[in-house]
XYZ file of C-alpha atoms in Angstrom:
655
model
C 0.203 -0.057 -0.255
C 1.425 3.416 -1.072
C 2.117 6.003 2.285
C 1.058 8.918 1.898
C 3.251 11.597 -0.069
C 4.887 8.656 -1.397
C 5.531 8.224 -5.575
C 6.295 5.374 -7.367
C 9.074 5.721 -9.877
C 8.839 4.725 -13.790
C 10.431 1.225 -11.918
C 7.594 0.833 -10.105
C 9.522 1.562 -7.055
C 8.024 2.865 -4.086
C 10.518 5.969 -2.591
C 10.309 6.603 0.923
C 7.628 8.501 2.532
C 8.227 12.556 1.960
C 8.037 14.599 5.333
C 5.252 17.534 6.080
C 8.540 19.640 5.979
C 11.788 18.700 3.037
C 14.852 20.166 3.704
C 15.457 21.873 0.495
C 16.987 25.019 -0.827
C 17.039 27.540 -3.838
C 19.925 29.145 -2.665
C 23.784 29.148 -3.542
C 25.976 30.349 -1.046
C 26.183 33.305 -3.399
C 22.767 33.797 -3.072
C 23.330 34.838 0.816
C 26.469 36.714 0.423
C 24.749 38.640 -1.881
C 21.813 39.398 0.393
C 24.614 39.997 3.180
C 26.110 42.422 1.079
C 22.979 44.467 0.311
C 23.727 43.588 -3.403
C 21.377 40.543 -4.464
C 18.377 42.155 -7.247
C 16.451 39.299 -7.578
C 15.300 37.595 -4.160
C 12.191 37.381 -5.881
C 13.612 34.254 -7.290
C 14.540 32.792 -4.174
C 12.485 34.046 -0.940
C 8.458 33.422 -1.146
C 6.117 30.861 -2.195
C 7.675 28.731 -5.250
C 5.343 25.413 -6.343
C 8.080 23.206 -7.672
C 8.639 19.115 -8.013
C 11.121 17.238 -5.624
C 11.810 14.098 -5.800
C 8.778 13.400 -8.157
C 6.226 15.148 -5.675
C 3.770 18.565 -6.344
C 4.446 20.735 -3.800
C 5.941 24.406 -2.901
C 8.944 25.927 -1.549
C 8.644 28.244 1.318
C 11.351 31.190 2.535
C 11.623 34.189 4.733
C 14.092 36.122 6.030
C 13.160 35.947 10.538
C 17.215 36.570 11.708
C 15.235 36.529 15.356
C 13.047 34.020 15.306
C 12.985 31.046 17.599
C 10.444 28.791 15.386
C 8.841 29.869 12.486
C 5.612 27.593 10.992
C 4.038 27.838 8.195
C 0.169 27.702 8.479
C -2.403 28.043 5.616
C -5.842 26.370 4.456
C -4.170 23.275 3.276
C -3.547 22.640 6.813
C -5.947 24.609 8.790
C -3.960 26.981 10.036
C -2.616 24.808 12.261
C 0.425 26.814 14.061
C 3.279 23.424 14.394
C 2.434 20.920 11.799
C 4.372 22.850 8.982
C 7.867 23.693 10.837
C 10.704 25.676 8.322
C 14.345 24.198 9.107
C 16.499 27.492 10.176
C 19.423 27.889 7.251
C 22.972 27.087 8.968
C 24.766 29.961 7.591
C 23.139 32.166 10.130
C 21.675 34.141 7.626
C 18.396 34.030 9.510
C 16.736 32.115 6.435
C 13.767 29.915 7.511
C 13.078 27.793 4.378
C 11.637 23.929 3.603
C 9.550 21.896 0.836
C 6.094 21.296 2.040
C 4.511 18.424 0.168
C 1.045 19.066 -1.736
C 0.793 22.724 -1.603
C -0.419 23.318 -5.026
C -1.263 27.640 -6.120
C -4.005 29.146 -4.579
C -3.410 28.054 -1.590
C -3.844 30.799 1.234
C -0.342 30.776 3.602
C 1.461 33.055 6.563
C 4.009 32.698 8.528
C 3.845 31.862 12.593
C 6.393 33.239 13.992
C 7.156 32.752 17.736
C 10.070 35.297 18.625
C 13.469 34.478 20.193
C 11.851 36.614 23.129
C 8.642 34.482 23.425
C 6.099 36.543 21.524
C 3.962 34.764 18.817
C 2.690 36.515 15.953
C 1.092 35.711 12.044
C 2.675 37.637 9.817
C 2.380 37.629 6.039
C 4.892 36.909 3.330
C 6.817 39.386 2.015
C 7.448 38.093 -0.925
C 4.503 37.068 -2.096
C 3.114 37.956 -5.413
C -1.024 37.569 -4.476
C -2.480 38.829 -1.403
C -7.014 38.407 -0.224
C -8.104 41.498 -1.435
C -8.745 43.200 1.880
C -9.697 43.409 4.544
C -8.146 39.234 4.285
C -4.500 39.460 5.278
C -3.259 36.234 4.146
C -0.571 35.427 1.090
C -1.259 33.296 -1.576
C 0.356 30.416 -3.496
C 0.833 32.238 -7.170
C 2.838 31.413 -9.310
C 4.122 34.056 -11.918
C 3.582 32.264 -15.266
C 2.895 34.126 -18.290
C 3.323 34.865 -22.214
C 4.540 38.415 -23.298
C 3.215 40.087 -26.821
C 4.647 43.078 -25.988
C 8.109 42.245 -28.124
C 7.712 44.930 -30.162
C 7.212 47.092 -27.292
C 10.309 46.159 -25.438
C 12.612 46.315 -28.242
C 11.971 49.754 -29.158
C 10.775 51.487 -25.992
C 14.885 53.339 -25.369
C 13.459 55.492 -27.621
C 9.838 56.052 -26.638
C 11.632 55.629 -22.658
C 14.404 58.761 -23.870
C 14.766 61.926 -22.187
C 15.244 62.682 -25.501
C 11.750 61.923 -26.189
C 8.565 63.727 -25.581
C 7.348 62.856 -22.451
C 3.471 63.597 -20.909
C 2.526 61.010 -18.702
C -1.017 60.843 -16.541
C -1.457 59.906 -13.723
C -3.682 57.647 -12.382
C -5.664 55.766 -9.426
C -7.230 52.657 -11.086
C -10.058 52.287 -8.368
C -11.133 55.609 -8.757
C -10.282 56.611 -12.776
C -13.884 54.953 -13.409
C -15.966 52.486 -11.218
C -19.159 50.539 -11.920
C -21.850 52.082 -9.964
C -20.231 55.713 -9.301
C -21.807 56.052 -6.163
C -19.858 52.985 -4.177
C -16.790 52.853 -2.789
C -17.133 49.655 -3.011
C -17.488 48.827 -6.894
C -14.173 48.600 -8.490
C -13.329 47.501 -12.273
C -11.216 44.247 -13.172
C -7.599 45.281 -14.274
C -9.265 44.127 -17.342
C -11.984 46.628 -18.008
C -10.146 49.102 -16.384
C -7.746 48.358 -19.566
C -10.665 48.421 -22.208
C -11.515 52.228 -21.836
C -8.410 53.513 -19.914
C -5.968 52.471 -22.511
C -7.636 54.067 -25.922
C -8.774 57.370 -23.402
C -4.545 57.971 -22.862
C -4.193 57.158 -26.529
C -6.627 59.571 -27.260
C -5.625 62.382 -25.255
C -2.303 62.147 -26.843
C 0.010 61.048 -23.500
C 3.146 59.352 -23.681
C 3.396 57.148 -20.332
C 0.355 56.438 -17.397
C 1.905 56.876 -13.691
C -0.545 54.218 -11.659
C -0.456 54.937 -7.827
C 0.770 52.247 -6.199
C -0.302 49.021 -7.426
C 1.522 47.022 -4.670
C -1.012 45.151 -2.077
C -2.023 47.707 0.865
C -5.401 46.970 3.451
C -6.214 50.803 3.052
C -8.197 52.308 0.845
C -7.693 56.015 2.523
C -3.438 55.342 1.422
C -3.982 55.802 -1.899
C -1.553 53.062 -2.700
C 1.841 54.306 0.379
C 1.075 51.996 3.118
C 2.356 48.547 1.711
C 2.322 45.853 2.814
C 2.972 43.273 -0.568
C 5.656 44.987 -1.805
C 5.763 42.185 -4.428
C 2.090 41.299 -5.327
C -0.317 43.787 -7.563
C -2.807 43.982 -5.858
C -5.929 41.730 -6.107
C -8.892 44.454 -5.721
C -8.550 44.429 -9.945
C -7.367 41.165 -9.952
C -4.872 38.591 -10.369
C -0.344 39.855 -11.873
C -1.092 37.994 -15.248
C -4.283 40.421 -15.312
C -2.051 43.320 -14.440
C 0.192 42.080 -16.673
C -2.364 41.453 -19.398
C -3.866 45.396 -18.680
C 0.765 46.223 -19.205
C 0.142 44.167 -22.216
C -2.795 46.606 -23.535
C -0.381 50.264 -23.290
C 2.609 48.584 -24.637
C 0.659 47.864 -27.861
C -0.797 51.011 -27.602
C 2.146 52.599 -27.366
C 2.032 54.110 -24.193
C 4.652 53.637 -21.418
C 3.548 52.474 -18.008
C 5.496 53.896 -15.219
C 4.409 53.002 -11.214
C 4.833 54.622 -7.750
C 7.416 52.980 -5.863
C 7.340 53.301 -2.165
C 10.753 52.425 -0.408
C 10.811 55.195 1.993
C 8.468 53.580 4.988
C 5.276 51.241 5.424
C 2.718 51.090 8.236
C 2.743 48.839 11.386
C -0.148 46.431 10.667
C -0.203 43.551 12.141
C 0.665 40.993 9.525
C 3.313 43.176 7.885
C 7.041 43.889 8.029
C 6.707 45.778 11.479
C 8.649 43.957 14.217
C 8.804 40.895 11.153
C 10.700 38.512 13.772
C 9.025 40.326 17.276
C 12.075 42.713 16.349
C 12.548 45.660 14.223
C 13.774 43.692 11.263
C 12.800 46.082 8.497
C 12.642 48.949 10.125
C 15.448 51.660 12.001
C 15.928 50.845 15.825
C 16.511 53.788 17.027
C 12.354 55.881 16.441
C 14.430 58.698 15.811
C 15.010 57.334 12.429
C 13.011 54.270 12.040
C 9.571 56.075 12.868
C 7.500 58.842 10.802
C 5.873 61.342 12.201
C 3.992 62.585 9.269
C 2.697 59.462 8.185
C 2.511 57.629 11.409
C 4.467 54.524 9.899
C 7.541 52.937 9.514
C 11.227 53.648 8.014
C 13.209 51.272 6.353
C 16.971 50.367 7.497
C 19.185 51.447 4.769
C 22.056 50.656 6.775
C 20.536 46.396 6.880
C 22.305 44.635 3.783
C 19.234 42.309 3.605
C 16.967 45.444 3.340
C 18.713 46.947 0.411
C 18.693 43.760 -0.858
C 15.080 43.356 -0.609
C 14.186 46.905 -1.873
C 16.825 46.558 -4.876
C 15.376 43.841 -5.510
C 12.043 44.323 -5.688
C 12.330 47.876 -7.236
C 13.914 45.241 -9.844
C 11.251 42.959 -9.620
C 8.824 44.881 -10.812
C 11.018 45.905 -14.463
C 11.268 42.354 -14.986
C 8.131 40.522 -14.227
C 6.225 43.170 -14.821
C 7.407 44.906 -18.133
C 7.402 48.698 -16.506
C 8.706 51.145 -18.359
C 10.162 53.126 -15.119
C 9.528 53.671 -11.473
C 8.606 57.460 -9.983
C 10.147 56.479 -6.334
C 8.353 58.446 -3.868
C 8.982 60.789 -1.091
C 12.490 60.601 -1.432
C 13.533 63.957 0.715
C 11.741 62.501 3.766
C 14.418 59.212 3.114
C 17.632 61.525 2.773
C 17.254 63.690 5.103
C 17.529 62.928 8.730
C 15.679 66.181 10.372
C 12.529 65.411 7.837
C 9.522 66.509 9.483
C 10.936 66.878 13.023
C 11.386 69.201 15.682
C 15.073 70.076 17.476
C 16.351 66.930 19.597
C 13.770 64.632 17.713
C 16.816 63.440 15.366
C 20.290 62.623 15.395
C 22.582 64.046 13.047
C 24.542 61.564 10.893
C 28.727 60.838 11.200
C 29.337 64.242 9.655
C 27.093 65.962 12.128
C 24.588 67.015 8.492
C 21.428 66.106 8.616
C 21.894 63.550 5.519
C 20.886 59.846 6.067
C 23.616 58.378 4.555
C 22.518 55.094 4.159
C 19.790 56.379 2.369
C 21.503 58.190 -0.053
C 23.998 55.257 -0.164
C 21.101 52.946 -1.029
C 19.137 55.051 -3.597
C 22.983 55.525 -5.698
C 23.045 51.933 -5.439
C 19.326 51.437 -7.039
C 19.620 53.643 -9.984
C 23.247 52.466 -10.921
C 21.173 49.230 -10.660
C 18.317 49.346 -12.884
C 20.078 51.528 -14.689
C 22.590 48.884 -15.012
C 19.891 46.149 -16.442
C 17.585 47.964 -18.325
C 19.273 51.085 -19.260
C 15.814 51.627 -21.799
C 13.765 52.669 -18.682
C 13.865 55.754 -16.435
C 13.651 56.530 -12.744
C 12.067 59.472 -10.910
C 11.918 60.873 -7.613
C 9.880 62.773 -5.937
C 12.262 65.412 -4.150
C 11.159 68.856 -2.511
C 14.835 69.408 -1.839
C 17.605 70.977 -3.071
C 19.510 68.174 -2.655
C 22.428 67.927 -4.911
C 22.929 66.666 -7.898
C 19.414 63.963 -7.860
C 19.126 63.723 -11.424
C 22.525 63.104 -11.928
C 25.205 60.441 -12.279
C 26.216 59.000 -9.574
C 30.179 59.322 -10.693
C 30.228 62.742 -10.301
C 28.336 62.927 -7.585
C 24.662 62.544 -8.089
C 22.246 59.895 -6.712
C 21.261 58.796 -10.380
C 17.991 59.242 -10.948
C 17.295 60.199 -14.302
C 14.233 62.703 -14.009
C 12.669 64.873 -10.372
C 10.067 66.416 -10.017
C 10.030 70.203 -10.226
C 8.273 71.148 -6.967
C 9.091 75.116 -7.249
C 7.947 75.391 -10.441
C 4.382 73.709 -9.391
C 4.671 75.307 -6.007
C 5.725 79.211 -7.671
C 3.585 78.622 -10.521
C 0.456 77.388 -8.345
C 0.775 80.273 -6.085
C 1.146 82.831 -8.883
C -1.965 81.688 -10.918
C -4.029 82.130 -7.743
C -3.789 85.936 -7.886
C -6.093 87.957 -9.199
C -4.757 89.361 -12.715
C -4.313 92.734 -11.472
C -1.909 91.913 -9.125
C 0.226 89.282 -11.265
C 2.295 92.485 -12.015
C 3.903 92.341 -8.922
C 4.972 88.912 -8.768
C 6.357 88.155 -12.718
C 9.858 87.495 -11.151
C 8.623 85.244 -9.216
C 6.813 83.439 -12.385
C 9.909 83.431 -14.577
C 12.463 82.325 -11.253
C 12.262 78.528 -12.327
C 14.468 79.183 -15.601
C 17.295 80.489 -12.939
C 17.719 76.837 -11.581
C 15.233 75.083 -14.712
C 18.132 73.108 -16.544
C 20.316 72.211 -12.903
C 18.465 68.851 -13.099
C 16.425 66.800 -15.580
C 13.408 68.069 -14.259
C 9.437 66.429 -14.622
C 6.784 69.170 -14.489
C 4.316 67.502 -11.952
C 0.725 68.912 -11.316
C 0.146 65.310 -9.852
C -2.806 64.013 -6.885
C -1.228 65.749 -4.207
C -2.424 69.515 -4.394
C -5.952 68.612 -5.264
C -6.666 66.767 -1.504
C -6.773 68.076 1.077
C -8.828 70.956 1.024
C -6.748 72.159 -1.810
C -9.147 72.565 -3.675
C -8.881 71.681 -7.465
C -7.105 73.199 -10.018
C -9.896 74.710 -11.746
C -11.028 76.913 -8.693
C -7.449 78.161 -7.410
C -7.982 79.899 -10.145
C -9.542 83.477 -10.053
C -12.232 85.093 -11.594
C -15.341 84.466 -13.237
C -16.682 80.985 -15.176
C -14.840 81.671 -18.250
C -12.217 83.646 -16.600
C -11.551 80.308 -14.543
C -11.063 78.089 -17.679
C -9.114 80.689 -19.504
C -6.385 80.647 -16.932
C -6.737 76.900 -16.298
C -6.174 76.426 -20.454
C -3.356 79.204 -19.815
C -1.563 77.142 -17.025
C -1.583 73.897 -19.007
C -0.016 76.303 -22.167
C 2.789 77.437 -19.798
C 3.681 73.866 -18.373
C 3.431 72.561 -21.816
C 5.839 74.752 -23.255
C 8.346 74.505 -19.947
C 11.484 73.277 -20.366
C 10.841 69.316 -18.786
C 8.749 66.975 -18.740
C 5.261 67.000 -17.922
C 2.939 64.951 -15.776
C -0.506 65.797 -15.323
C -3.070 64.247 -12.894
C -6.245 62.237 -13.811
C -8.896 64.686 -13.534
C -7.700 67.717 -14.411
C -8.456 67.750 -18.431
C -12.174 67.925 -17.454
C -11.352 70.810 -15.074
C -12.914 69.145 -12.128
C -15.171 70.852 -10.261
C -14.195 69.100 -6.705
C -11.668 67.849 -5.226
C -10.299 64.565 -5.701
C -11.551 61.773 -3.905
C -10.735 58.424 -3.626
C -13.855 57.056 -2.977
C -16.013 58.268 -6.112
C -15.588 58.421 -9.871
C -13.699 61.812 -11.890
C -16.554 64.080 -12.325
C -17.030 62.975 -16.478
C -20.971 64.195 -16.416
C -18.876 67.554 -16.473
C -18.335 67.536 -20.394
C -21.430 68.031 -21.186
C -20.665 71.680 -20.934
C -18.586 73.488 -23.478
C -15.995 74.972 -21.235
C -15.190 71.681 -19.701
C -15.464 69.745 -23.182
C -12.677 72.736 -23.939
C -10.332 72.265 -21.462
C -10.541 68.372 -22.286
C -9.890 69.483 -26.451
C -6.595 71.986 -25.566
C -4.733 69.418 -22.856
C -5.165 66.893 -26.212
C -4.778 69.754 -28.838
C -1.291 70.613 -26.804
C 0.111 66.898 -26.109
C -0.397 66.355 -29.773
C 1.826 69.855 -30.345
C 4.254 68.652 -27.668
C 4.685 64.764 -29.076
C 4.996 66.648 -32.589
C 7.649 69.568 -32.285
C 10.983 68.392 -31.319
C 11.290 72.496 -30.458
C 9.960 71.657 -27.467
C 11.393 67.986 -26.355
C 14.624 67.574 -27.876
C 16.629 69.481 -25.380
C 14.030 69.607 -22.842
C 16.967 69.670 -20.375
C 19.394 72.298 -21.580
C 19.924 75.422 -21.585
C 20.343 75.993 -25.339
C 16.643 74.557 -25.760
C 15.450 77.679 -24.006
C 15.290 81.626 -24.403
C 13.424 84.515 -23.368
C 11.817 86.678 -26.109
C 10.056 89.450 -23.045
C 10.859 88.513 -19.820
C 10.341 92.886 -18.444
C 6.242 93.540 -19.572
C 5.689 94.384 -15.983
C 2.359 95.940 -16.574
C 0.886 93.925 -19.403
C 2.025 90.579 -17.530
C 3.401 89.926 -21.460
C 6.113 86.360 -21.406
C 7.645 85.299 -24.580
C 9.754 82.139 -24.871
C 11.407 80.569 -27.315
C 12.116 77.124 -27.795
C 14.253 75.302 -29.607
C 15.341 71.799 -31.595
C 18.964 71.128 -32.212
C 18.176 71.613 -36.433
C 18.721 74.911 -36.788
C 15.490 77.272 -37.146
C 13.899 74.633 -35.325
C 12.135 76.895 -32.913
C 8.388 77.584 -31.385
C 7.974 81.156 -30.313
C 5.456 81.108 -27.096
C 3.771 84.007 -25.694
C 1.889 84.120 -22.290
C -1.007 87.073 -21.571
C -1.848 86.895 -18.133
C -4.849 89.126 -17.765
C -8.125 89.304 -19.473
C -6.535 92.560 -21.493
C -6.660 90.854 -25.295
C -3.409 92.871 -26.731
C -3.772 94.401 -30.789
C -0.619 94.085 -33.055
C 1.195 93.746 -29.848
C 5.151 93.321 -31.124
C 7.342 90.606 -30.542
C 11.121 90.774 -31.270
C 12.331 87.264 -32.679
C 15.364 86.668 -34.359
C 14.237 84.719 -37.867
C 12.207 86.469 -40.273
C 10.301 84.877 -43.116
C 6.729 83.700 -42.699
C 5.083 82.647 -39.402
C 1.809 80.516 -38.284
C 0.230 80.152 -35.348
C -0.288 76.437 -34.843
C -1.770 76.386 -31.104
C -4.152 79.061 -29.414
C -5.926 78.281 -25.949
C -8.741 81.274 -26.742
C -9.564 79.617 -29.906
C -13.396 78.612 -29.868
C -13.321 75.606 -30.206
C -11.973 75.846 -26.809
C -14.675 77.871 -25.807
C -11.833 81.116 -26.199
C -13.514 84.931 -26.952
C -11.427 83.971 -30.684
C -8.050 86.185 -29.983
C -6.179 83.947 -32.618
C -3.762 84.741 -35.410
C -5.376 83.822 -38.451
C -3.542 83.288 -41.715
C 0.162 84.057 -42.160
C 2.359 86.156 -40.206
C 5.813 87.861 -42.083
C 8.057 89.153 -39.496
C 9.460 92.502 -40.210
C 12.854 93.700 -40.585
C 12.775 95.453 -38.041
C 14.628 95.703 -34.996
C 12.671 95.556 -31.405
C 13.713 94.060 -27.976
C 17.044 92.926 -29.163
C 15.984 91.216 -31.916
C 16.148 92.005 -35.629
C 13.225 90.998 -36.693
C 9.953 92.150 -34.802
C 6.025 89.745 -35.458
C 2.812 91.779 -34.793
C 0.246 90.382 -32.649
C -3.017 89.290 -31.432
C -2.653 88.386 -27.567
C -5.242 86.493 -26.125
C -6.755 87.363 -22.937
C -5.738 85.065 -20.449
C -4.353 83.060 -22.931
C -0.812 81.566 -24.632
C -0.749 81.733 -28.365
C 2.194 79.228 -30.496
C 3.532 80.413 -33.558
C 6.101 78.563 -35.238
C 8.301 79.732 -39.121
C 6.932 78.382 -42.388
C 9.948 79.918 -44.506
C 12.109 81.881 -43.056
């Protein structure tokens, strides 16, 4: 008679019955060395739950890092959640890794780790490397292989051009759960990854964005964190489907020629009982010193960047999304909080580093290692830093002392610009220098201009209602703001709903105000965003030198009384230029002279005051001749109609 877990070989010989947990390992001595050196970038191939065959028996190999544990067992629906029947085996090399093969555990099984600490404390933890979790509020991990046949070879072969710093980069920031909902008023109703992709991909394509940025899709227990309080770093959230469903969504974007960027949060994690906090009863992933390990703003805990195993965990996680999910970039959240020990801390609540400064040298070292590894393995992707400080060289190579990111959010531009646009136009002439200040430092980093979700929540009001004036002026101001953003040096990011002229703050519990598109004012804003996206994508003058001073030149910067600004954007080829003229007041200017360096015929290619955008129609029609007349330091002069609260963009046709 065949015993449990025994098996018959091809020769008919019955092998030994397998134990409930068999000694087995996927780790080599080299893996352990890299893990402990902080340099292992593929830990997801070793840790976690991996279905495989051992001695002819199907089952699952489990491995977890719990260095201060006295006892670790796998409990799940396969053993009726028994705490003791399937005890993992500690490795002999003092790595703190517990592992073993459990026969009969199949894909789809639920599991957790039961951990007894050396102190005697007992904990029930999800798997830090789980590829799938139960849908919240349930908290078990799920055995789930990541098998998938990809069909985006064409995109992957050519994405270097799409993701290049010399290419147009216009990003639509999206929260998957609230872009659209099956029931707009039911926060619990959500579409699946496939259903979202069927609507979102053609919309992003039609609106002209080159990339989407998804607010964190990693598993998180609390909807109100918007995904920024993670417990499942290696799992696409089960709210919308399986990891393979998410992969199919990425494929759909790639098939449409759209890159996918993920928000990534290596800065902090929550204190949920099933998560990373005090994982084995000790401070495994977080700093033990709460002056470094606790984040007062978010009531969360900060990764211990000095611990090499933690560095390997985070490094592997970044590579995981690029490797297994074909992601085109990572926007790294809260970099400022990572690299500054005194971030949001009062005097006495933080301790200087060994050099006496306020920099977290360990976090800085980690970020450099992260970027070096990402670009070495995936030179055709981008990393983007959300950093609000003036730390040197965030987007400069590490070999010149930088952090090595591809781009950095231009928070100063965002703050100064919104402060300016909030002002009544009658007062704007006194604040022109605040608006133009961004060009003083615009080329010190590779900047992305963000109008993100952070600007339309927590009482800050939607973008439209930041604008002064009556309804028409609010809409005109918003189109003017977008015209300024898209013609200012740097890449672009717009949070969903901004293109509609949302009249309410973003609320993750509701979908966007799509009904607004019934009104010509809001439809005009949407049409303008679509058209300026197209212009940006098709105009090398607007992106070829978007990070270089050679790509920008002021034409008018001192007409304070009229609040008119004009500048030239330049491509690399001679004569590849565009003239941008902004009128920050509701007073139209007729026959306004603008000095330009090129003669010949010019034409208006976009005007935010065009009637199709619900503008007043102060536009420049037909060919415009640049007269041979020296004006404002230029050899030629264009006489233009300058729209009220508008932007006009022109280019030479013949020179």
